[in-house]
């Protein structure tokens, strides 16, 4: 039973209970003392039980009538007096109990207790997500699809209700409390051995840092994914050994960089993040002069990218206070036609609307299109709710920090291998990207699935047993199980082993596989099925190796 | 001096003494055990239990536990007495009633001992 809730009830019910006991006792004693008359006219005294029975039904206003015989006038006089006292004390107790059940403190205690119990019951790795909004709800959906469970802390009542209405499967326990309170973090199971990670993506950098500090103090083994948009906080988070630090503006800036330098790599990245397909049109940005509206955190990140790539750019900023040692800033409202003309809109090839207001962004791009109809428009979309407006606004490229944040977080948390591959990909050039895209589309299809096989006992028992006696090549996985001379549509993106530090990107088919290897496949859904068969079923593995059916099982003890 | 503590102490000790009053006497002799004394014992014990509610200290919890034992034993004794025919009760059944109250008496003695030991330890 919930300790504090029980004590709360007991403490508040003490006086009402005493009132009931005392009023009942007085009533019972009176009934015992007063003479009654039975049906033959003899003097009769009520027994203790009779008196108790009578008081019980009278005080609770059920009123079965006079018992066991009709009362005398003395008895009736006493009963009239006793009814006032006992009924009032009875209602007092009931009233206190009901008001207690509606008490906010009591209810929150009960909810907290339920939450604690649900978290305690989680015997499976889970991730704590702080705050519930569009971004985290998408993250929750993706995490729920994998082997992990989710626990949420949210302070806002409406958002908690929304989460409950969403009806996530498996169930997502939610605590309504302040997430920066270390006690609440503890309640949500930060210290549990099953807690794997904590996600804090609040808008407020200070809050994220504070939560990261608290969580790291409570349990240094968990992975923390935190959002940070300023350099100062990012450094602080890195000092704390926070594993995943995300800056949505930096992400967009690097994507713009990719779009400029290596659009095929960006295409691959979007495919891995599942926000695009391989046959989508290339997100190419033209070479030339750029106008960027907004020189806030977003604008500054883009400034760095453009400076590194030697692209000429003009910035327009509304606030004069953001003065930097940069000659190319024009101060003024970017929505103003004259300002845009001053910025040289007719000489520019592209305009990026990067303010934090979605309406302004759309309006800027509309004005820009009117002034120069050949200009390429690029927008930053802040709120996911505005998606349909942006879609109909006829904008060439839309960068959405929230969507990238979702994919980035989930990839880093539950698909670290894909994240590793993306990191490697970023170091490659356009040619490499182009050939990989071509290969993937040719060998598989325009949207291959990504599948990770970890060579451990739980996932690949047959392979591991075979590896004890012989060596196996990577090509074993591409064998078709319907005809071992044919091959399935598979491309191995990466093979790596954390214990032997082996890491091969796009390995050749004759690479030897070892225990504990992690192999990242790009393939169709049918091939995933066959890979799983080969990894786990001795008969299928035997067929894949030799092309013959295995006829007996050899037991080894 | 604290009036709350006087009341609590009064009821804890009264619970034991009244309980003893009912228990004392030959086990099978109905005339030596007054039903009114049992009634009083139950009421006083319930009040003593209620007074102990809400104290979250270790001592408070143990005191509450002993009182609950006493109340339960006495209520069972009264119920047995009522179920088996009140006036026309046999010697054996009456033995059960008295021995149940004896058990409650032990719990009450424990309770009082704990209460006194706490008082002795207290410096105030």
XYZ file of C-alpha atoms in Angstrom:
681
model
C 0.000 0.000 0.000
C 1.140 3.499 -0.629
C 2.679 4.541 2.623
C 2.215 8.267 2.527
C -1.321 8.085 1.113
C -2.353 5.625 3.828
C -0.878 7.808 6.557
C -2.597 10.830 5.117
C -5.954 9.062 5.352
C -5.299 7.798 8.847
C -4.141 11.146 10.084
C -7.110 13.058 8.730
C -9.659 10.413 9.761
C -8.495 10.276 13.372
C -10.906 12.875 14.753
C -13.984 11.714 12.747
C -13.388 8.144 13.890
C -13.108 9.248 17.497
C -16.365 11.201 17.128
C -18.121 8.090 15.826
C -16.784 5.816 18.579
C -17.688 8.221 21.345
C -21.188 9.049 20.071
C -21.934 5.352 19.510
C -20.696 4.453 22.966
C -22.846 7.079 24.659
C -25.901 5.952 22.677
C -25.306 2.256 23.421
C -24.739 2.828 27.138
C -27.937 4.871 27.352
C -29.963 2.166 25.632
C -28.515 -0.484 27.974
C -29.418 1.482 31.108
C -32.980 2.518 30.254
C -35.723 0.013 31.098
C -37.767 -1.356 28.223
C -40.970 -3.422 28.153
C -41.367 -6.663 26.191
C -44.561 -7.797 24.472
C -45.898 -9.301 27.744
C -45.384 -6.126 29.734
C -42.305 -7.416 31.623
C -39.269 -5.210 32.298
C -36.698 -5.851 29.613
C -33.082 -4.711 29.183
C -31.499 -4.549 25.742
C -28.476 -6.780 25.256
C -25.212 -5.081 24.152
C -25.482 -6.520 20.672
C -29.109 -5.404 20.300
C -28.125 -1.884 21.288
C -25.145 -1.860 18.921
C -27.319 -3.146 16.080
C -29.973 -0.507 16.717
C -27.446 2.343 16.891
C -25.678 1.158 13.749
C -28.744 1.275 11.556
C -30.108 4.406 13.144
C -26.910 6.433 12.927
C -26.457 5.585 9.271
C -30.116 6.727 8.735
C -31.221 3.316 7.476
C -33.803 3.095 10.254
C -35.290 -0.419 10.425
C -37.544 0.691 13.283
C -37.777 -0.076 17.003
C -36.054 -3.291 18.029
C -36.506 -5.894 19.517
C -39.734 -4.608 21.122
C -41.634 -1.389 20.826
C -39.911 1.352 22.831
C -41.231 3.081 25.927
C -41.401 6.882 26.115
C -38.166 7.066 28.132
C -36.378 5.067 25.456
C -37.822 7.201 22.666
C -36.680 10.360 24.420
C -33.137 9.007 24.613
C -33.196 7.808 21.003
C -34.316 11.262 19.774
C -31.374 12.869 21.525
C -28.981 10.138 20.403
C -29.980 10.416 16.723
C -28.779 14.019 16.530
C -25.412 13.197 17.968
C -24.694 9.916 16.169
C -26.079 10.878 12.751
C -24.100 14.116 12.763
C -20.902 12.309 13.729
C -21.563 9.709 11.040
C -21.973 12.347 8.320
C -18.938 14.160 9.619
C -16.835 11.023 9.112
C -18.279 10.265 5.655
C -17.829 13.888 4.582
C -14.226 13.948 5.698
C -13.513 10.701 3.874
C -15.059 11.930 0.618
C -13.313 15.288 0.734
C -10.104 13.397 1.415
C -10.605 11.286 -1.697
C -10.984 14.473 -3.735
C -7.999 16.067 -2.081
C -5.359 17.015 -4.669
C -2.502 15.967 -2.447
C -4.080 12.585 -1.843
C -4.808 12.004 -5.529
C -1.314 12.986 -6.578
C 0.074 10.658 -3.906
C -1.978 7.790 -5.296
C -0.907 8.579 -8.871
C 2.705 8.859 -7.856
C 2.462 5.508 -6.132
C 0.928 3.893 -9.225
C 3.647 5.385 -11.405
C 6.349 4.090 -9.073
C 4.830 0.624 -9.181
C 4.595 0.655 -12.984
C 8.222 1.717 -13.284
C 9.257 -0.921 -10.767
C 7.501 -3.554 -12.838
C 9.479 -2.674 -15.983
C 11.889 -5.568 -16.310
C 13.071 -4.496 -19.709
C 15.368 -1.698 -20.797
C 13.614 1.645 -20.786
C 14.255 5.242 -21.736
C 13.072 8.253 -19.737
C 11.619 11.013 -21.901
C 11.140 14.414 -20.284
C 8.313 16.615 -21.470
C 5.531 15.596 -23.808
C 5.059 17.432 -27.100
C 5.015 16.629 -30.791
C 8.730 15.820 -30.936
C 8.819 13.560 -27.926
C 5.572 11.833 -28.860
C 7.141 10.854 -32.189
C 10.241 9.701 -30.334
C 8.062 7.629 -28.011
C 6.362 5.973 -30.986
C 9.685 5.007 -32.531
C 11.147 3.761 -29.252
C 8.006 1.737 -28.546
C 8.469 -0.056 -31.851
C 11.894 -1.236 -30.765
C 12.816 -3.382 -27.765
C 12.755 -0.467 -25.366
C 10.020 0.914 -23.132
C 9.372 4.561 -22.303
C 8.692 6.475 -19.099
C 7.538 10.110 -19.301
C 7.624 13.016 -16.864
C 5.438 15.979 -17.784
C 4.317 18.893 -15.663
C 1.366 20.144 -17.674
C -1.987 18.517 -16.942
C -3.385 18.912 -20.469
C -0.316 17.330 -21.993
C -0.503 14.430 -19.573
C -4.136 13.934 -20.570
C -3.127 14.023 -24.236
C -0.526 11.357 -23.618
C -3.058 9.145 -21.868
C -5.525 9.630 -24.740
C -2.838 8.663 -27.235
C -3.001 5.125 -25.788
C 0.529 4.027 -26.537
C 1.192 0.317 -26.821
C 3.060 -0.889 -24.842
C 1.814 1.285 -22.036
C 3.829 4.418 -21.241
C 3.849 5.297 -17.518
C 3.585 9.047 -16.986
C 4.332 11.124 -13.903
C 2.917 14.605 -13.550
C 5.703 16.509 -11.863
C 8.578 18.882 -12.383
C 11.273 17.063 -14.284
C 14.113 19.148 -12.895
C 13.454 17.829 -9.412
C 15.964 15.069 -8.727
C 13.435 13.287 -6.539
C 11.081 12.957 -9.500
C 13.908 11.723 -11.678
C 14.571 9.075 -9.081
C 10.899 8.117 -9.024
C 10.972 7.638 -12.762
C 13.681 5.040 -12.330
C 16.923 6.830 -13.199
C 18.709 4.606 -10.707
C 17.195 1.411 -12.049
C 19.529 -1.041 -13.740
C 17.082 -1.206 -16.641
C 17.196 2.508 -17.310
C 19.276 2.988 -20.390
C 18.889 6.601 -21.399
C 17.299 9.933 -20.607
C 16.048 12.339 -23.252
C 15.766 16.024 -22.419
C 14.888 18.241 -25.363
C 13.434 21.295 -23.655
C 13.630 24.652 -25.373
C 15.419 26.040 -22.353
C 19.122 25.148 -22.529
C 19.594 25.957 -18.861
C 16.940 23.427 -17.898
C 18.494 20.717 -20.068
C 21.855 21.297 -18.445
C 20.355 21.205 -14.973
C 18.572 17.929 -15.675
C 21.697 16.424 -17.210
C 23.708 17.303 -14.089
C 21.097 15.778 -11.778
C 20.731 12.620 -13.860
C 24.478 12.086 -14.149
C 24.856 12.447 -10.385
C 22.140 9.892 -9.748
C 23.377 7.355 -12.262
C 26.511 7.870 -14.289
C 25.841 4.816 -16.470
C 22.869 6.158 -18.369
C 23.128 7.799 -21.746
C 21.767 11.331 -21.858
C 20.442 12.946 -25.006
C 20.219 16.688 -24.436
C 19.403 19.626 -26.628
C 21.681 22.629 -26.564
C 21.674 25.604 -28.888
C 24.541 27.648 -27.482
C 28.250 26.950 -27.425
C 28.548 27.596 -23.721
C 25.969 24.994 -22.749
C 27.257 22.499 -25.254
C 30.684 22.681 -23.656
C 29.207 22.283 -20.192
C 27.262 19.237 -21.321
C 30.367 17.728 -22.922
C 32.242 18.269 -19.648
C 29.585 16.214 -17.926
C 30.194 13.331 -20.353
C 26.738 13.714 -21.849
C 26.872 11.371 -24.805
C 24.404 12.921 -27.201
C 24.301 16.697 -27.446
C 21.994 17.997 -30.115
C 21.842 21.404 -31.622
C 19.004 21.562 -34.146
C 20.447 24.688 -35.770
C 23.788 23.033 -36.220
C 22.055 20.011 -37.725
C 20.297 22.175 -40.287
C 23.452 24.100 -41.012
C 25.315 20.873 -41.671
C 22.483 19.685 -43.883
C 22.663 22.880 -45.886
C 26.377 22.299 -46.093
C 25.752 18.795 -47.427
C 23.176 20.063 -49.874
C 25.754 22.472 -51.210
C 28.701 20.121 -51.326
C 27.393 16.573 -51.601
C 23.657 16.298 -52.240
C 23.854 12.533 -52.662
C 25.201 12.101 -49.156
C 22.311 14.227 -47.864
C 19.979 11.956 -49.790
C 21.490 8.896 -48.130
C 21.220 10.566 -44.749
C 17.548 11.380 -45.299
C 16.942 7.794 -46.318
C 18.572 6.463 -43.155
C 16.530 8.914 -41.072
C 13.458 7.664 -42.969
C 12.388 11.122 -44.122
C 13.116 10.565 -47.776
C 13.617 7.943 -50.444
C 16.625 7.314 -52.625
C 14.832 8.327 -55.829
C 13.764 11.728 -54.486
C 14.958 14.696 -56.455
C 18.354 15.929 -55.348
C 18.173 18.674 -52.743
C 20.621 20.804 -54.667
C 21.267 24.360 -53.673
C 22.493 26.728 -56.387
C 25.928 28.328 -56.312
C 25.905 32.082 -56.011
C 24.860 34.872 -53.724
C 22.572 34.110 -50.769
C 20.300 36.213 -48.609
C 19.703 34.922 -45.114
C 16.964 36.446 -42.980
C 17.691 36.249 -39.271
C 21.078 36.314 -37.636
C 20.154 34.511 -34.431
C 21.461 31.128 -33.366
C 20.293 29.643 -36.667
C 21.776 32.398 -38.811
C 25.110 32.186 -37.064
C 25.439 28.472 -37.691
C 24.704 29.044 -41.372
C 27.185 31.884 -41.396
C 29.897 29.460 -40.273
C 28.987 26.987 -43.013
C 28.956 29.640 -45.721
C 32.206 31.118 -44.553
C 33.870 27.713 -44.639
C 32.611 27.157 -48.177
C 33.414 30.665 -49.398
C 29.852 31.434 -50.382
C 28.832 35.039 -50.555
C 25.914 35.766 -48.264
C 24.048 38.784 -46.942
C 22.277 38.639 -43.593
C 19.222 40.653 -42.596
C 18.514 40.988 -38.894
C 15.713 42.881 -37.211
C 17.415 43.457 -33.868
C 20.248 45.970 -33.859
C 21.578 44.518 -30.638
C 22.911 41.465 -32.402
C 25.851 43.406 -33.758
C 28.815 41.287 -34.640
C 32.053 41.945 -36.432
C 30.451 41.172 -39.731
C 30.009 43.661 -42.505
C 27.327 41.756 -44.364
C 24.514 42.364 -41.909
C 21.689 44.701 -42.816
C 19.469 45.732 -39.950
C 15.788 45.965 -40.632
C 12.613 43.994 -41.115
C 13.303 41.291 -43.697
C 9.652 41.334 -44.653
C 10.115 44.853 -46.028
C 10.441 45.116 -49.817
C 12.999 47.914 -49.639
C 15.198 46.052 -47.251
C 15.151 43.030 -49.541
C 15.999 45.238 -52.497
C 18.809 46.795 -50.502
C 20.099 43.313 -49.794
C 20.317 42.806 -53.542
C 17.514 40.364 -54.124
C 17.773 40.563 -57.909
C 21.461 39.600 -57.795
C 20.910 36.657 -55.429
C 20.244 33.031 -56.321
C 18.627 31.907 -53.103
C 16.990 33.228 -49.960
C 16.834 31.435 -46.617
C 14.076 32.477 -44.218
C 15.411 31.478 -40.829
C 13.534 33.492 -38.222
C 11.803 31.773 -35.338
C 8.376 32.837 -36.549
C 6.786 30.615 -39.179
C 4.393 33.254 -40.515
C 7.238 35.700 -41.015
C 9.247 33.045 -42.819
C 6.460 32.327 -45.284
C 5.755 35.998 -45.773
C 9.432 36.771 -46.452
C 9.635 34.090 -49.107
C 6.416 35.292 -50.765
C 7.775 38.809 -51.000
C 11.079 37.504 -52.293
C 9.380 35.463 -55.019
C 7.532 38.547 -56.176
C 10.706 40.581 -56.423
C 12.726 37.883 -58.139
C 10.786 34.973 -59.540
C 13.850 32.817 -60.251
C 15.086 32.871 -56.670
C 15.344 29.563 -54.818
C 13.401 29.728 -51.550
C 14.507 27.886 -48.461
C 12.544 27.995 -45.219
C 13.053 26.991 -41.633
C 9.882 25.496 -40.206
C 9.673 25.736 -36.447
C 6.321 24.216 -35.619
C 5.265 20.902 -36.973
C 1.630 22.034 -36.851
C 2.350 24.459 -39.697
C 3.294 21.605 -42.000
C 0.348 21.933 -44.369
C 0.808 25.699 -44.758
C 4.422 25.212 -45.729
C 3.542 22.415 -48.095
C 1.159 24.656 -50.009
C 3.417 27.697 -49.892
C 5.440 26.503 -52.882
C 8.793 26.641 -51.129
C 11.734 24.858 -52.730
C 13.423 23.451 -49.638
C 12.041 23.145 -46.131
C 14.274 22.402 -43.185
C 12.514 21.287 -40.051
C 14.571 21.254 -36.854
C 11.978 19.253 -34.926
C 11.786 16.420 -37.428
C 15.545 16.124 -37.582
C 15.671 16.171 -33.806
C 13.288 13.225 -33.637
C 15.273 11.095 -36.037
C 18.604 12.066 -34.659
C 17.632 11.232 -31.091
C 16.050 7.895 -31.853
C 18.893 6.873 -34.123
C 21.501 7.705 -31.527
C 19.572 5.907 -28.794
C 18.262 2.760 -30.398
C 20.145 2.459 -33.668
C 23.685 3.509 -32.782
C 25.090 1.559 -35.719
C 23.166 3.633 -38.264
C 24.422 6.729 -36.513
C 27.966 5.434 -36.850
C 27.463 4.898 -40.555
C 26.138 8.434 -41.013
C 29.180 9.826 -39.231
C 31.437 7.943 -41.612
C 29.374 9.022 -44.610
C 29.825 12.685 -43.727
C 33.556 12.340 -44.247
C 33.108 11.046 -47.792
C 32.750 13.052 -50.994
C 29.944 13.429 -53.490
C 31.308 10.779 -55.844
C 31.242 8.138 -53.137
C 27.678 9.099 -52.256
C 26.549 9.012 -55.851
C 27.961 5.532 -56.459
C 26.391 4.188 -53.250
C 22.978 5.620 -54.112
C 23.222 4.098 -57.568
C 24.263 0.734 -56.172
C 21.463 0.694 -53.587
C 18.762 1.597 -56.099
C 20.069 -0.896 -58.668
C 20.615 -3.845 -56.321
C 17.661 -3.378 -53.999
C 15.041 -0.652 -54.525
C 14.455 3.032 -53.951
C 13.710 2.586 -50.242
C 15.700 -0.326 -48.774
C 15.196 -1.335 -45.145
C 18.045 -1.132 -42.712
C 18.662 -4.177 -40.576
C 21.259 -4.743 -37.895
C 22.436 -8.229 -36.980
C 24.458 -8.583 -33.819
C 26.307 -11.896 -33.717
C 25.450 -12.880 -30.157
C 23.807 -16.009 -28.794
C 20.385 -14.429 -28.581
C 20.304 -13.261 -32.199
C 22.474 -15.702 -34.157
C 22.828 -18.994 -32.319
C 23.438 -21.152 -35.401
C 26.207 -18.930 -36.738
C 27.942 -18.779 -33.369
C 27.961 -22.563 -32.986
C 29.410 -22.937 -36.466
C 32.069 -20.310 -35.829
C 33.483 -22.425 -32.998
C 34.700 -25.010 -35.489
C 35.120 -23.173 -38.764
C 35.328 -19.727 -40.328
C 32.465 -18.133 -42.186
C 32.443 -15.459 -44.829
C 30.070 -12.523 -44.988
C 28.648 -13.890 -48.234
C 26.763 -16.558 -46.278
C 24.057 -13.968 -45.554
C 23.325 -13.171 -49.149
C 22.613 -16.784 -50.113
C 19.063 -17.305 -51.237
C 17.370 -20.101 -49.343
C 15.267 -21.168 -52.290
C 18.349 -21.752 -54.438
C 21.778 -21.386 -52.926
C 23.324 -20.428 -56.257
C 21.258 -17.253 -56.316
C 21.743 -14.227 -54.141
C 19.283 -12.042 -52.268
C 19.179 -8.278 -52.666
C 21.529 -7.290 -49.915
C 24.239 -4.700 -49.477
C 26.338 -4.726 -46.335
C 26.829 -1.126 -45.298
C 29.125 -1.674 -42.391
C 30.585 -4.295 -40.126
C 32.083 -3.415 -36.807
C 33.142 -5.048 -33.607
C 33.473 -3.063 -30.404
C 35.812 -5.564 -28.711
C 38.329 -6.018 -31.542
C 37.912 -2.434 -32.826
C 37.271 -3.771 -36.299
C 35.312 -1.350 -38.468
C 34.864 -1.881 -42.182
C 32.542 0.252 -44.269
C 31.076 -1.457 -47.343
C 33.074 -4.635 -46.679
C 33.775 -7.109 -49.517
C 31.758 -10.350 -49.458
C 34.751 -12.497 -48.521
C 35.296 -10.756 -45.176
C 35.462 -13.240 -42.304
C 32.806 -12.797 -39.650
C 33.538 -13.172 -35.969
C 31.627 -13.492 -32.735
C 30.221 -10.180 -31.438
C 30.294 -8.530 -34.858
C 27.581 -6.032 -35.649
C 26.564 -6.129 -39.289
C 24.476 -3.359 -40.820
C 22.528 -4.506 -43.867
C 20.580 -2.563 -46.422
C 18.118 -4.975 -47.993
C 14.464 -5.668 -48.778
C 12.068 -7.091 -46.209
C 12.184 -10.574 -47.705
C 15.954 -10.745 -47.263
C 15.707 -9.720 -43.607
C 13.618 -12.806 -43.089
C 16.187 -15.045 -44.773
C 19.094 -13.484 -42.886
C 17.298 -14.281 -39.645
C 16.746 -17.880 -40.770
C 20.391 -18.334 -41.675
C 21.538 -16.823 -38.415
C 19.327 -18.943 -36.180
C 18.369 -22.181 -37.902
C 21.047 -24.898 -38.212
C 19.265 -26.556 -41.147
C 19.023 -23.360 -43.152
C 22.623 -22.473 -42.327
C 23.771 -25.882 -43.508
C 21.876 -25.444 -46.753
C 23.287 -21.961 -47.271
C 26.820 -23.273 -46.763
C 26.718 -26.502 -48.761
C 23.599 -26.441 -50.875
C 22.480 -29.741 -49.362
C 19.781 -30.530 -46.854
C 20.999 -31.450 -43.404
C 19.446 -34.805 -42.526
C 20.146 -35.283 -38.853
C 20.792 -33.286 -35.772
C 24.066 -33.929 -34.013
C 23.687 -33.355 -30.353
C 26.617 -32.083 -28.387
C 26.603 -32.208 -24.638
C 3.117 18.504 30.254
C 1.081 17.960 27.161
C -2.676 17.344 27.308
C -2.518 15.086 24.237
C -0.015 12.852 25.956
C -2.088 12.692 29.119
C -5.132 11.580 27.139
C -3.161 9.061 25.103
C -1.476 7.614 28.193
C -4.794 7.493 30.020
C -6.475 5.468 27.305
C -3.538 3.140 26.733
C -3.394 2.221 30.407
C -7.168 2.132 30.776
C -7.340 -0.267 27.821
C -5.066 -2.655 29.690
C -6.788 -2.355 33.066
C -10.321 -2.800 31.763
C -9.165 -5.718 29.661
C -7.606 -7.254 32.779
C -10.817 -6.659 34.681
C -12.737 -8.758 32.218
C -10.094 -11.462 31.958
C -9.556 -11.934 35.711
C -11.470 -14.825 37.236
C -12.172 -18.523 36.669
C -12.102 -19.302 32.950
C -15.357 -21.252 32.802
C -17.372 -19.236 35.296
C -19.695 -16.905 33.427
C -20.635 -14.959 36.501
C -17.081 -13.761 37.039
C -16.848 -12.148 33.584
C -19.154 -9.225 32.954
C -20.281 -8.597 29.392
C -20.357 -4.881 30.165
C -16.717 -4.996 31.057
C -15.952 -6.589 27.663
C -17.964 -3.849 25.959
C -16.029 -1.189 27.847
C -12.741 -2.928 26.982
C -13.579 -2.876 23.269
C -14.551 0.799 23.279
C -11.506 1.891 25.272
C -9.206 -0.173 23.054
C -10.673 1.323 19.867
C -10.193 4.815 21.253
C -6.619 4.000 22.251
C -5.972 2.721 18.712
C -7.417 5.835 17.106
C -5.271 8.040 19.325
C -2.178 6.252 18.064
C -3.081 6.821 14.415
C -1.010 9.151 12.322
C 2.240 8.811 14.258
C 4.842 7.857 11.664
C 7.716 7.141 14.050
C 8.981 3.615 14.655
C 7.563 3.614 18.165
C 4.210 4.916 16.968
C 3.961 2.138 14.398
C 4.714 -0.625 16.921
C 2.244 0.848 19.424
C -0.410 0.962 16.711
C 0.303 -2.649 15.790
C -0.121 -3.890 19.391
C -3.358 -1.952 19.774
C -4.704 -3.378 16.529
C -3.967 -6.884 17.829
C -5.835 -6.152 21.057
C -8.856 -4.672 19.250
C -9.077 -7.572 16.823
C -8.854 -10.170 19.621
C -11.523 -8.431 21.684
C -13.879 -7.944 18.744
C -13.509 -11.624 17.854
C -14.261 -12.527 21.479
C -17.444 -10.408 21.433
C -18.463 -11.851 18.052
C -17.997 -15.442 19.265
C -20.090 -14.639 22.308
C -22.886 -13.174 20.132
C -22.808 -15.879 17.471
C -23.026 -18.743 19.969
C -26.267 -17.623 21.538
C -25.420 -14.869 24.010
C -27.190 -16.065 27.218
C -27.218 -19.789 26.521
C -23.532 -20.121 25.891
C -21.692 -23.343 26.746
C -18.675 -23.548 29.059
C -16.252 -24.399 26.252
C -17.271 -21.521 24.035
C -17.080 -19.188 26.982
C -13.543 -20.462 27.542
C -12.705 -19.307 24.014
C -14.110 -15.846 24.729
C -12.082 -15.438 27.899
C -8.858 -16.772 26.396
C -9.229 -14.450 23.418
C -9.473 -11.542 25.817
C -6.406 -12.971 27.570
C -4.522 -12.682 24.282
C -5.685 -9.096 23.940
C -4.461 -8.467 27.463
C -0.949 -9.603 26.474
C -0.957 -7.203 23.543
C -2.128 -4.424 25.853
C 0.628 -5.207 28.366
C 3.203 -5.023 25.554
C 1.733 -1.730 24.459
C 1.925 -0.272 27.959
C 5.488 -1.522 28.423
C 6.555 0.133 25.177
C 4.787 3.298 26.197
C 6.510 3.392 29.586
C 9.935 2.560 28.140
C 9.577 5.422 25.703
C 8.647 7.763 28.538
C 11.654 6.644 30.573
C 13.992 7.301 27.648
C 12.518 10.719 26.979
C 14.442 13.642 28.446
C 11.522 16.030 28.345
